Backbone as a printed PyTorch tensor [residue, N CA C, xyz], in Angstrom:
tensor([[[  0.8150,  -1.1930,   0.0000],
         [  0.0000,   0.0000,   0.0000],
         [  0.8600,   1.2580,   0.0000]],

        [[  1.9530,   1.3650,   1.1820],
         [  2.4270,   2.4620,   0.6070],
         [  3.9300,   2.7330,  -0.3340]],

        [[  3.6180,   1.8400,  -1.2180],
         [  4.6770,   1.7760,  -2.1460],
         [  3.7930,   2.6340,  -3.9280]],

        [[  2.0780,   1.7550,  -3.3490],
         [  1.6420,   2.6230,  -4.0800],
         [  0.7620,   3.7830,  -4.0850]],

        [[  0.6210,   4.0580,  -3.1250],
         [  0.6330,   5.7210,  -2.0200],
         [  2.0950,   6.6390,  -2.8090]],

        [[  3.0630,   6.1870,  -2.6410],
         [  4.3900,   6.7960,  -3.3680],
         [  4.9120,   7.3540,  -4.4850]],

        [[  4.1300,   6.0050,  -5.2600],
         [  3.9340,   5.7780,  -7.1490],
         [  3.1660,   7.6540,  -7.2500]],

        [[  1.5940,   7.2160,  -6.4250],
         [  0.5720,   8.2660,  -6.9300],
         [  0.7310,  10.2430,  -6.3290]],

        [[  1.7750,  10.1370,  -5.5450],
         [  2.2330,  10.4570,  -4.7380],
         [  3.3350,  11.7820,  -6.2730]],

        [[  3.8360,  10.9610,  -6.1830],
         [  5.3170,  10.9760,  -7.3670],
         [  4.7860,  11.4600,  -8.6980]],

        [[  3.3980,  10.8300,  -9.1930],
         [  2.8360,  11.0170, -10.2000],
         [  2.2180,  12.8840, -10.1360]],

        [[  1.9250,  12.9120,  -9.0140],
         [  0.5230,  14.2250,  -8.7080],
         [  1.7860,  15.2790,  -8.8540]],

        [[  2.9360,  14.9360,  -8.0230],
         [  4.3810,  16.0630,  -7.9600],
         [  4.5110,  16.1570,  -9.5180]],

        [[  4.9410,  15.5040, -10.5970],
         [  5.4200,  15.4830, -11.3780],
         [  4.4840,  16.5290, -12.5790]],

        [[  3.0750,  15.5710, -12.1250],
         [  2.2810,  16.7600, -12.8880],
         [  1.8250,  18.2770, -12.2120]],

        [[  2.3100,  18.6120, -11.1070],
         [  2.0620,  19.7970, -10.8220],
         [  3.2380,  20.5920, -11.5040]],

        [[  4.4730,  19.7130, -11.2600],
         [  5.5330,  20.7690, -11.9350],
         [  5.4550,  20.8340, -13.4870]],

        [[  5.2300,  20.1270, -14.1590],
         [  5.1300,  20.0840, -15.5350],
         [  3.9680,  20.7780, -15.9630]],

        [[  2.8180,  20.9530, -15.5260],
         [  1.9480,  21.9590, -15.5290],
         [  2.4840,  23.3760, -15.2180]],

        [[  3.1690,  23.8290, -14.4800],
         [  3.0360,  24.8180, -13.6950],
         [  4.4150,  25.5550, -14.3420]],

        [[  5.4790,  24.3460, -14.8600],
         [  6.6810,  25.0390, -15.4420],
         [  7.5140,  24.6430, -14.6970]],

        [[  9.1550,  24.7540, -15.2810],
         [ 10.0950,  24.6300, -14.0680],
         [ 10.7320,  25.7740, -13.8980]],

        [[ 11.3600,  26.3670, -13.2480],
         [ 12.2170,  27.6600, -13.4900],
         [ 12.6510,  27.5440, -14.0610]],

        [[ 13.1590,  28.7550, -14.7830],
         [ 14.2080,  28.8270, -15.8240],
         [ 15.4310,  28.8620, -14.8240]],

        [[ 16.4420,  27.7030, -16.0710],
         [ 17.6460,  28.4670, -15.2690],
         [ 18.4810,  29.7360, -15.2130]],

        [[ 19.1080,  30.0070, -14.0930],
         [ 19.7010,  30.9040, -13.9980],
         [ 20.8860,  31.3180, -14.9490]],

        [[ 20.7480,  32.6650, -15.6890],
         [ 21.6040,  32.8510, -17.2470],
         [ 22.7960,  33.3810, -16.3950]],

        [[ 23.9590,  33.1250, -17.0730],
         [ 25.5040,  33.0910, -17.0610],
         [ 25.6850,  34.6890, -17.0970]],

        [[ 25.8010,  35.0380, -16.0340],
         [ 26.0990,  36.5620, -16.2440],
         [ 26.9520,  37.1780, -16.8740]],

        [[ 26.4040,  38.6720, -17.8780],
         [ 27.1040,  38.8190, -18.6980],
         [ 28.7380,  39.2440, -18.0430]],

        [[ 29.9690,  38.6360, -18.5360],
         [ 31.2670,  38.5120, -17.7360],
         [ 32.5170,  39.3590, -18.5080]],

        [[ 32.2940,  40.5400, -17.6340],
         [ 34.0820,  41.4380, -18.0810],
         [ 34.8050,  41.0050, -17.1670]],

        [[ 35.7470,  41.1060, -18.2830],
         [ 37.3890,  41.0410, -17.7540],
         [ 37.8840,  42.2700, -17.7460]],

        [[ 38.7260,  42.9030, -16.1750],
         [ 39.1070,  44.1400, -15.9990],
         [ 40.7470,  44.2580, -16.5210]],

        [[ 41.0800,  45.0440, -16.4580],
         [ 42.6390,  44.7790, -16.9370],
         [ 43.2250,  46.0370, -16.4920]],

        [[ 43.9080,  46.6630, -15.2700],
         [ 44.4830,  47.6860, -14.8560],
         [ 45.5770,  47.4820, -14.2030]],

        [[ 45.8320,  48.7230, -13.4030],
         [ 47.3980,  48.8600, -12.9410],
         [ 47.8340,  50.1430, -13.5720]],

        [[ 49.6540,  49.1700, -13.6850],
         [ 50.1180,  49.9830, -14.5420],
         [ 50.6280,  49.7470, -15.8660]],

        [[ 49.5220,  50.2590, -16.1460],
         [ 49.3630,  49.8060, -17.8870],
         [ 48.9460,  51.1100, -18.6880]],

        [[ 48.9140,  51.2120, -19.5460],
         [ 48.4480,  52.6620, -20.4540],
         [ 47.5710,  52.9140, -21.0450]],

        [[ 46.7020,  51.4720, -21.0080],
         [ 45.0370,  51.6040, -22.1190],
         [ 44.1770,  50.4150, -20.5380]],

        [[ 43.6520,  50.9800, -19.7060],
         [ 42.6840,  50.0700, -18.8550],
         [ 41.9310,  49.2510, -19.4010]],

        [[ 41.4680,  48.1970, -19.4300],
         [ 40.3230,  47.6100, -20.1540],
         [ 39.4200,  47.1140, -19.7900]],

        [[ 38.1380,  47.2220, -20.0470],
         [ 37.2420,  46.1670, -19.3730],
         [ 36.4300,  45.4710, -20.6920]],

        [[ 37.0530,  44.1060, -20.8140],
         [ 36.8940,  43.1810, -22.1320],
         [ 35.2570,  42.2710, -21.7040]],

        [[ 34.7020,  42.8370, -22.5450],
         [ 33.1680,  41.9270, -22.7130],
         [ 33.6880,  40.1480, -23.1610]],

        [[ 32.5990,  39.2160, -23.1850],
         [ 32.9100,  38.2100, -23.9920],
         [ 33.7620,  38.3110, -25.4210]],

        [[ 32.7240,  38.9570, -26.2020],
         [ 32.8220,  39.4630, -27.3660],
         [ 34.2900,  39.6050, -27.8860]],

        [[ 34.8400,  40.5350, -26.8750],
         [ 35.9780,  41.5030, -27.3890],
         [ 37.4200,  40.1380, -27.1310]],

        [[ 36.9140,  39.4540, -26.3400],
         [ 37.8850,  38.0540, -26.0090],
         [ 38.0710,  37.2110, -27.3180]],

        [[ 36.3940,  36.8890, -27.9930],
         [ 36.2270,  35.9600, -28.8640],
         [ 36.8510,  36.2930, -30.2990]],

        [[ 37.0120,  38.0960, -29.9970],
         [ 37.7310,  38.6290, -31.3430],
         [ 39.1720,  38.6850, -31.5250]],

        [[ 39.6990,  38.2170, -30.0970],
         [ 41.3990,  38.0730, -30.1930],
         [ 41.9100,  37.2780, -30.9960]],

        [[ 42.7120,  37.0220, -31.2320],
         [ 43.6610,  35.7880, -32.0170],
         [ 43.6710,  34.8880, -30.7930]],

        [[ 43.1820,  33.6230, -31.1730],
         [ 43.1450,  32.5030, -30.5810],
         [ 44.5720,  31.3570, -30.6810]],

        [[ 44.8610,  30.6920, -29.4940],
         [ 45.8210,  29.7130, -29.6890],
         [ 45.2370,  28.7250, -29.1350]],

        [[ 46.0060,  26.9780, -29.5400],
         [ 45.5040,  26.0710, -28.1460],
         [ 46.9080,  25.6380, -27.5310]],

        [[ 46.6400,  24.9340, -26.3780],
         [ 47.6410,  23.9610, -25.5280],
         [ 47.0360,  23.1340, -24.8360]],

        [[ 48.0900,  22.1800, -24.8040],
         [ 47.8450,  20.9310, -24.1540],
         [ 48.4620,  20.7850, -22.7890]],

        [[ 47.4800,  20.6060, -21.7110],
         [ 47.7090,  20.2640, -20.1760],
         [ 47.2600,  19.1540, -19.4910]],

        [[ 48.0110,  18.7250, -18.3590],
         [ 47.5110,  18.0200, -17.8010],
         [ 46.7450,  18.4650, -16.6800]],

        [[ 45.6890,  18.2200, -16.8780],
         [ 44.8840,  18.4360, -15.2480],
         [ 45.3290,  17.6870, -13.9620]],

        [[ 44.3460,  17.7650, -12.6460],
         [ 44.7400,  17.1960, -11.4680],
         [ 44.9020,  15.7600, -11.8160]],

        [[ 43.5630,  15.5000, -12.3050],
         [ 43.7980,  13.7420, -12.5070],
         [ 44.3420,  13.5420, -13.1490]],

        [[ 45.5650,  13.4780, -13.9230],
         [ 46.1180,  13.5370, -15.3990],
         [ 46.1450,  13.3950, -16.4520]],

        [[ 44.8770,  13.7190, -16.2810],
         [ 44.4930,  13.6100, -17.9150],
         [ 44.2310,  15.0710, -18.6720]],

        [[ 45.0760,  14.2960, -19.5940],
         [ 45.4470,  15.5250, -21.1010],
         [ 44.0340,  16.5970, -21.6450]],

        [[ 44.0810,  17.3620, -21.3970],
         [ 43.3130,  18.5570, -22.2680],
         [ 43.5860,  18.9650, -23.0520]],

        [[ 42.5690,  19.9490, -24.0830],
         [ 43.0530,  21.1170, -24.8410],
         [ 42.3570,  21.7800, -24.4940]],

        [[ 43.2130,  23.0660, -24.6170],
         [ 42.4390,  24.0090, -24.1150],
         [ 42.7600,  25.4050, -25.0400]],

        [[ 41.8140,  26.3850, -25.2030],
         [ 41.8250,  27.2860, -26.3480],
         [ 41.4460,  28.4090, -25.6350]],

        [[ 42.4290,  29.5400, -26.1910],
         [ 41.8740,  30.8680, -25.5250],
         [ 42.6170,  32.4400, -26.0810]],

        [[ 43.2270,  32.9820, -25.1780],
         [ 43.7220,  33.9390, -25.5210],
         [ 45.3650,  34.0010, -24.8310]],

        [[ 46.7060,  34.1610, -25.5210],
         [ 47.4900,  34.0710, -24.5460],
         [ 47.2890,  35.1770, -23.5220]],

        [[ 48.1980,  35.1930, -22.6150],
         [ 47.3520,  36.1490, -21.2610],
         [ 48.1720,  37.2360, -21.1430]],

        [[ 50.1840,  37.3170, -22.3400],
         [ 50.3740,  38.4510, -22.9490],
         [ 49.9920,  39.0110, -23.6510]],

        [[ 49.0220,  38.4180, -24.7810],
         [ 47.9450,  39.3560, -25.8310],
         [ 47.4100,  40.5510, -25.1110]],

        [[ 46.8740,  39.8080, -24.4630],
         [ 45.7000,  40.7690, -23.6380],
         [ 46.9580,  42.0850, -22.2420]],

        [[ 47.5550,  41.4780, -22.1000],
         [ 48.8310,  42.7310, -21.5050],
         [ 48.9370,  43.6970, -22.5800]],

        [[ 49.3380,  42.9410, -23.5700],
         [ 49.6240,  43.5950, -24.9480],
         [ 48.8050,  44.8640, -25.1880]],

        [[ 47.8660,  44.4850, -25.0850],
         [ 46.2800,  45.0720, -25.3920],
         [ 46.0910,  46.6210, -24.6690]],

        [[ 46.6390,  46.2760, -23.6940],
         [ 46.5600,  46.6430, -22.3330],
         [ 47.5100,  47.8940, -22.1800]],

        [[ 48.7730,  47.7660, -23.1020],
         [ 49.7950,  49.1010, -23.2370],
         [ 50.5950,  48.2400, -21.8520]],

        [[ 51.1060,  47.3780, -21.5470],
         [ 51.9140,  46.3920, -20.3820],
         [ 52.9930,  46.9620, -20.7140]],

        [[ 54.3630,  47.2710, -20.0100],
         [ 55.2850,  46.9860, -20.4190],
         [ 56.2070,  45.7190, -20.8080]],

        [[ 56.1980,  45.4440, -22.0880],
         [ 56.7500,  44.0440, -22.6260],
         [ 57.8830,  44.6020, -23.7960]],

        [[ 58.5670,  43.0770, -23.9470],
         [ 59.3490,  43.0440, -25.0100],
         [ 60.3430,  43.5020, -25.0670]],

        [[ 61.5050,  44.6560, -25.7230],
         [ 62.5910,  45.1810, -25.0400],
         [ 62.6640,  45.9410, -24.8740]],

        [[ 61.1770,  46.6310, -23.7240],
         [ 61.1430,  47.5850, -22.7830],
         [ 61.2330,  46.7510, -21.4100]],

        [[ 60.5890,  45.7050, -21.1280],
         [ 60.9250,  44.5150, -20.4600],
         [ 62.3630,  44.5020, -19.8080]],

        [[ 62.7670,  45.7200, -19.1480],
         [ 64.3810,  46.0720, -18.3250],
         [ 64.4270,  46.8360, -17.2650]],

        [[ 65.4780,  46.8830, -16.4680],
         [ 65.4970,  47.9470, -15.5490],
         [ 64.7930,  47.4380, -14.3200]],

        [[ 63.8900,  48.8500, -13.6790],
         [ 62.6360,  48.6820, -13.0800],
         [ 61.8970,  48.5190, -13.5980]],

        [[ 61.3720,  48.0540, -14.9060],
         [ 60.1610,  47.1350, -15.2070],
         [ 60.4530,  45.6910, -15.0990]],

        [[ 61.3110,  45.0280, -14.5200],
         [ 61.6740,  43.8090, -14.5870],
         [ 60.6800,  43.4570, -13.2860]],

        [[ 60.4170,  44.4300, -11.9610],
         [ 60.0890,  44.5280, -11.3110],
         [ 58.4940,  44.0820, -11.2780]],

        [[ 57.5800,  44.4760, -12.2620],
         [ 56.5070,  44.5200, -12.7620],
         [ 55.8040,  42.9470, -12.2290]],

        [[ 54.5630,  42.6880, -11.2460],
         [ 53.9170,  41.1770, -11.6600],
         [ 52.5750,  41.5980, -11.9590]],

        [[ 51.7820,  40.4950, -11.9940],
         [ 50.5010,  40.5880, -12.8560],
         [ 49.8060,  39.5930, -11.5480]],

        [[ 48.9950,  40.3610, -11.3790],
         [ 47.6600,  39.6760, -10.2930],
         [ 46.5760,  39.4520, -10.9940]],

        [[ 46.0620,  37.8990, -10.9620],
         [ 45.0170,  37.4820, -11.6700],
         [ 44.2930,  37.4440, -10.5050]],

        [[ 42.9720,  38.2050, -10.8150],
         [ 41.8510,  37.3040,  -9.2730],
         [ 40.9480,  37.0610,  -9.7630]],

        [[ 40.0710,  35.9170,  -9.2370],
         [ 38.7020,  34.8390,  -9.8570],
         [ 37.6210,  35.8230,  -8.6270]],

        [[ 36.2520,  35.0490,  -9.1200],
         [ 34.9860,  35.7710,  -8.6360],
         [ 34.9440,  35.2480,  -7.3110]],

        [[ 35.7310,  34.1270,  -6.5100],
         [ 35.7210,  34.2810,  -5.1840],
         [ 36.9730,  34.6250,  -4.5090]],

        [[ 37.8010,  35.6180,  -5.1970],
         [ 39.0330,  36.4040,  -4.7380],
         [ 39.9960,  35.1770,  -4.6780]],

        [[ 40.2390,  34.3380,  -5.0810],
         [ 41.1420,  33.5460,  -4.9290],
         [ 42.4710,  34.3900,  -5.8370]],

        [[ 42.9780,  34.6390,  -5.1780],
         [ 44.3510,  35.0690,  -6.3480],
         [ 45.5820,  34.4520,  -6.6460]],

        [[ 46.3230,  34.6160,  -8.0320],
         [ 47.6890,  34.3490,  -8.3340],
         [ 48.1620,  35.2340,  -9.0810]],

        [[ 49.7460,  35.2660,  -8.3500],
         [ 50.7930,  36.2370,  -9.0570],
         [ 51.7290,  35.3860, -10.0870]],

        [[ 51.6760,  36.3210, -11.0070],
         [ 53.2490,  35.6160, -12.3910],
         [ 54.1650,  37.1900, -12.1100]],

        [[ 55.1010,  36.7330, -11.9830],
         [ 56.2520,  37.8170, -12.4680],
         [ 56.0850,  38.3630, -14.2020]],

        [[ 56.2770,  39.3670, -14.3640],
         [ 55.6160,  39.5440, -15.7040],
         [ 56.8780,  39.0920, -16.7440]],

        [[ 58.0390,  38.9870, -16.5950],
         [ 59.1910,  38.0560, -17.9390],
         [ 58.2330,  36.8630, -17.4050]],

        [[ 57.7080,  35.9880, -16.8020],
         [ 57.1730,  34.0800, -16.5730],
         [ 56.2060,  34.5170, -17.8900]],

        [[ 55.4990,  35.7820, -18.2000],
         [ 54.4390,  36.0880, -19.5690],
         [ 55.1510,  36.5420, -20.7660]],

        [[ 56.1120,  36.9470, -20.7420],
         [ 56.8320,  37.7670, -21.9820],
         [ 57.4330,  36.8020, -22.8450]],

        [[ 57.4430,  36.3430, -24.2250],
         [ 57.7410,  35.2610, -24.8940],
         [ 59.8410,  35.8520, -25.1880]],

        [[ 59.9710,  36.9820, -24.6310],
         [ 60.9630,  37.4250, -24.6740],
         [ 61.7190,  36.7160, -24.0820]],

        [[ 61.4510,  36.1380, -22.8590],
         [ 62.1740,  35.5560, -21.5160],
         [ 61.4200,  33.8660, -21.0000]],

        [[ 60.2270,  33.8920, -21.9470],
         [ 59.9650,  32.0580, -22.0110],
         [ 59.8010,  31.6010, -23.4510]],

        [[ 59.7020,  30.6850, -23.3750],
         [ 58.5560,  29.6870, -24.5170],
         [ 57.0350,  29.1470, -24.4110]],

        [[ 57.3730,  29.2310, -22.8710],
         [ 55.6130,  28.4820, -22.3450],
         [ 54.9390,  30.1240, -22.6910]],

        [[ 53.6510,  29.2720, -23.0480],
         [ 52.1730,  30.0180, -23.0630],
         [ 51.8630,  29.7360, -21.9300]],

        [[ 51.0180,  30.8130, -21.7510],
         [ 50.2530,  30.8440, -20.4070],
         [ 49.0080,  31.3050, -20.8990]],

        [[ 47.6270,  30.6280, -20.9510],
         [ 46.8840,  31.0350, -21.4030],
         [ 45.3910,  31.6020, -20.3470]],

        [[ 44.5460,  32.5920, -20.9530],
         [ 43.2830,  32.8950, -20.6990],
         [ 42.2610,  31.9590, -21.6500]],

        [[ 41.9130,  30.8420, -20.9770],
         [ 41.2430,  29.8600, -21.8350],
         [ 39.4630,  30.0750, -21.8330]],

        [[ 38.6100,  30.1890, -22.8570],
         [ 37.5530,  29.7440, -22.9740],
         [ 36.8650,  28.7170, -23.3780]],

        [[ 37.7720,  27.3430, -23.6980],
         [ 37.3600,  26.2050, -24.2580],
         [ 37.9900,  25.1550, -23.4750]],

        [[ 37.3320,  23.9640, -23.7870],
         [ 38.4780,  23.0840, -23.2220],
         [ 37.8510,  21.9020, -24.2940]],

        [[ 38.9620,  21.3720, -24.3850],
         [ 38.1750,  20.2100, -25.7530],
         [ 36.6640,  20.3280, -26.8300]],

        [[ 37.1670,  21.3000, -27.1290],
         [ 36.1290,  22.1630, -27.7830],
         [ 35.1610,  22.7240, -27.6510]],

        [[ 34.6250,  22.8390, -25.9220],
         [ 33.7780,  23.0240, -25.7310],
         [ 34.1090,  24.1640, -24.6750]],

        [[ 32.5370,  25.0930, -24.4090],
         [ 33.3440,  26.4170, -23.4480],
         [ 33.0950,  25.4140, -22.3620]],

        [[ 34.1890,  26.3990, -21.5200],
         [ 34.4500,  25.9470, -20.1970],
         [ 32.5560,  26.1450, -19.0680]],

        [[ 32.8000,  25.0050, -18.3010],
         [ 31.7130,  24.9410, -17.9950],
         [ 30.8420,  25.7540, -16.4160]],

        [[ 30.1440,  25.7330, -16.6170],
         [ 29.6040,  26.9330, -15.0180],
         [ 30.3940,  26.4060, -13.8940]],

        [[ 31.1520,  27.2760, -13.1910],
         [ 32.3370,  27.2180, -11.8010],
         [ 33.2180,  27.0250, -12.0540]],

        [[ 34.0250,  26.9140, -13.7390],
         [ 35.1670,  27.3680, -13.7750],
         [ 35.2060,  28.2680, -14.8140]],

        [[ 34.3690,  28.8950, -15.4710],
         [ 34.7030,  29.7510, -16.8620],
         [ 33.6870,  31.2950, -16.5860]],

        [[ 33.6460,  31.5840, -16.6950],
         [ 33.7210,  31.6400, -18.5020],
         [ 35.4570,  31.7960, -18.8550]],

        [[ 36.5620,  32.2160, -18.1190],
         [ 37.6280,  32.2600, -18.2610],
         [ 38.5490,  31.6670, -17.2180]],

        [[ 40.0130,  30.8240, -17.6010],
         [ 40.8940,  30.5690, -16.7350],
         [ 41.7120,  30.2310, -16.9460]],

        [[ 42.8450,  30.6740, -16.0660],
         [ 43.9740,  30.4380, -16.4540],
         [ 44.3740,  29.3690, -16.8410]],

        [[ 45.2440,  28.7250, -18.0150],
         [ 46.3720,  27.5730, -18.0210],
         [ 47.9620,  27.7950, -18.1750]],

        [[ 48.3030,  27.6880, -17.1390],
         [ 49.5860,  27.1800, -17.2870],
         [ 50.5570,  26.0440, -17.2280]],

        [[ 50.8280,  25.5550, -18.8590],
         [ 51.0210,  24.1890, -18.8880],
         [ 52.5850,  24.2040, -18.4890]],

        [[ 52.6860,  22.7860, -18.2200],
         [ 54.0850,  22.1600, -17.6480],
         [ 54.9070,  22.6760, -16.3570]],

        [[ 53.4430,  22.8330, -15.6390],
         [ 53.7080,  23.2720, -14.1230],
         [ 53.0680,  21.8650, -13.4830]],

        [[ 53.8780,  21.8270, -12.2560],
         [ 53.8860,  20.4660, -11.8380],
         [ 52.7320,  20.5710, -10.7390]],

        [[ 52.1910,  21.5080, -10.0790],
         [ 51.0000,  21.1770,  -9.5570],
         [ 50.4380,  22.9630, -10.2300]],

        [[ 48.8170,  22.4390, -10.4320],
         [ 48.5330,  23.5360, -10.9700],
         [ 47.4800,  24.5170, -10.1840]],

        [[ 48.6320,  25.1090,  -9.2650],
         [ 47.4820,  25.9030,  -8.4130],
         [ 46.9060,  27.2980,  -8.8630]],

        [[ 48.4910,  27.6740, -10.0710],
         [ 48.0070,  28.9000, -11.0550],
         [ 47.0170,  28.8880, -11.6520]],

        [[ 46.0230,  28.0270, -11.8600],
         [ 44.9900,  27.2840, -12.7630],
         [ 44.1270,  28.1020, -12.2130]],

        [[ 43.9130,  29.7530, -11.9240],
         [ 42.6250,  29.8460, -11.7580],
         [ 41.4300,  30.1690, -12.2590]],

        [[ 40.2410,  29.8060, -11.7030],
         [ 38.9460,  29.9130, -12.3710],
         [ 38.1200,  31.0460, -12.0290]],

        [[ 37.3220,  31.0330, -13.0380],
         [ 36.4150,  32.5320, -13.0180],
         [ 37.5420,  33.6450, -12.7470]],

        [[ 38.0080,  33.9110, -14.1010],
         [ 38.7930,  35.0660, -13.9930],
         [ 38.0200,  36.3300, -13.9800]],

        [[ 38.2590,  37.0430, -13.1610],
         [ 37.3110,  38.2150, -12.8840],
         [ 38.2170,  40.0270, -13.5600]],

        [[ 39.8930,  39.4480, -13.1240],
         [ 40.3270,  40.7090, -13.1220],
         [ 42.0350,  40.6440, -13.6600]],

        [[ 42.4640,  41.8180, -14.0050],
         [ 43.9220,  41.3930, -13.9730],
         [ 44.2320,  42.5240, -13.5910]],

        [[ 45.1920,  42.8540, -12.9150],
         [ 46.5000,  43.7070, -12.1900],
         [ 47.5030,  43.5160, -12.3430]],

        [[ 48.1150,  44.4650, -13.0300],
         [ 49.7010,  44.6440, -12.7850],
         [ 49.8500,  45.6670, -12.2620]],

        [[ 51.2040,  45.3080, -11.5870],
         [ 51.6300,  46.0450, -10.1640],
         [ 53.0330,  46.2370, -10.0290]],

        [[ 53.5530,  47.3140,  -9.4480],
         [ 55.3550,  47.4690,  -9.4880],
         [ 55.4030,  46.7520,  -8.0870]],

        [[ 56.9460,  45.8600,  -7.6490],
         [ 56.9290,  45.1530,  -6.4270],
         [ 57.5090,  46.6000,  -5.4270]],

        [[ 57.0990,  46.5190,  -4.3800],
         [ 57.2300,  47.5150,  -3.5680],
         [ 58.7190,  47.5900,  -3.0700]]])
């Protein structure tokens, strides 16, 4: 009896919500990326203005180790963008220069800004919106960092909210 008390039970729920609607879900808020400091053009980059960069991919390993791709923007483009000091102005007291990434629950990471300058590496470091072809998914994207052939990846952060560069004190 009350197994089928449960059934009819289950049935009456199902058609109240399907009658009545389900919520919509909650839409992906529209997401800028800030870009200040000391830099010479501030930015605050819509989706849009991301999707219009020149795109690259790389290959990482995640926690569990398994191989990704991942596609985005390198994360000197967007310095670039930005009026950063790079390249062989990249001397002196600008050697001094790092870059503060922070995500939407303040989690932050610092790069020294030559670890971004292709002047002084080879690794990409990327601002990714894809990951195996697909965008990155709700609680880690719409943007995040990759930095491949780092041995634990705590630089990896998600929901990029902001970037800062900063002279070291």
């Amino acid at each position: 009896m009350n197994r089928s008390f449960a059934l009819i039970r289950m049935t009456c729920l199902t058609a109240v919500v399907l009658f009545f609607g389900l919520p919509a879900p909650p839409l992906r808020a529209q997401s800028v990326l800030t870009v200040t400091g000391e830099v010479s053009r501030p930015l605050a980059l819509q989706a849009a203005d991301l999707k219009a960069m020149p795109h690259t991919e790389v290959t990482a390993k995640e926690h569990d180790g398994r191989e990704r791709r991942y596609s985005g923007v390198p994360l000197v483009e967007i310095l670039r963008r930005a009026g950063t000091t790079l390249g062989s102005e990249l001397r002196g007291a600008n050697l001094t220069k790092y870059v503060i990434v922070k995500a939407a629950d303040n989690y932050e990471v610092l790069f020294a800004l030559p670890e971004l300058d292709p002047g002084f590496t080879s690794r990409t470091v990327l601002l990714a919106d894809a990951v195996d072809g697909a965008p990155l998914p709700e609680g880690v994207g719409p943007y995040r960092v990759i930095v491949p052939d780092e041995k634990k990846p705590a630089r990896w952060i998600r929901e990029v909210k902001t970037i800062e560069v900063r002279f070291a004190p």
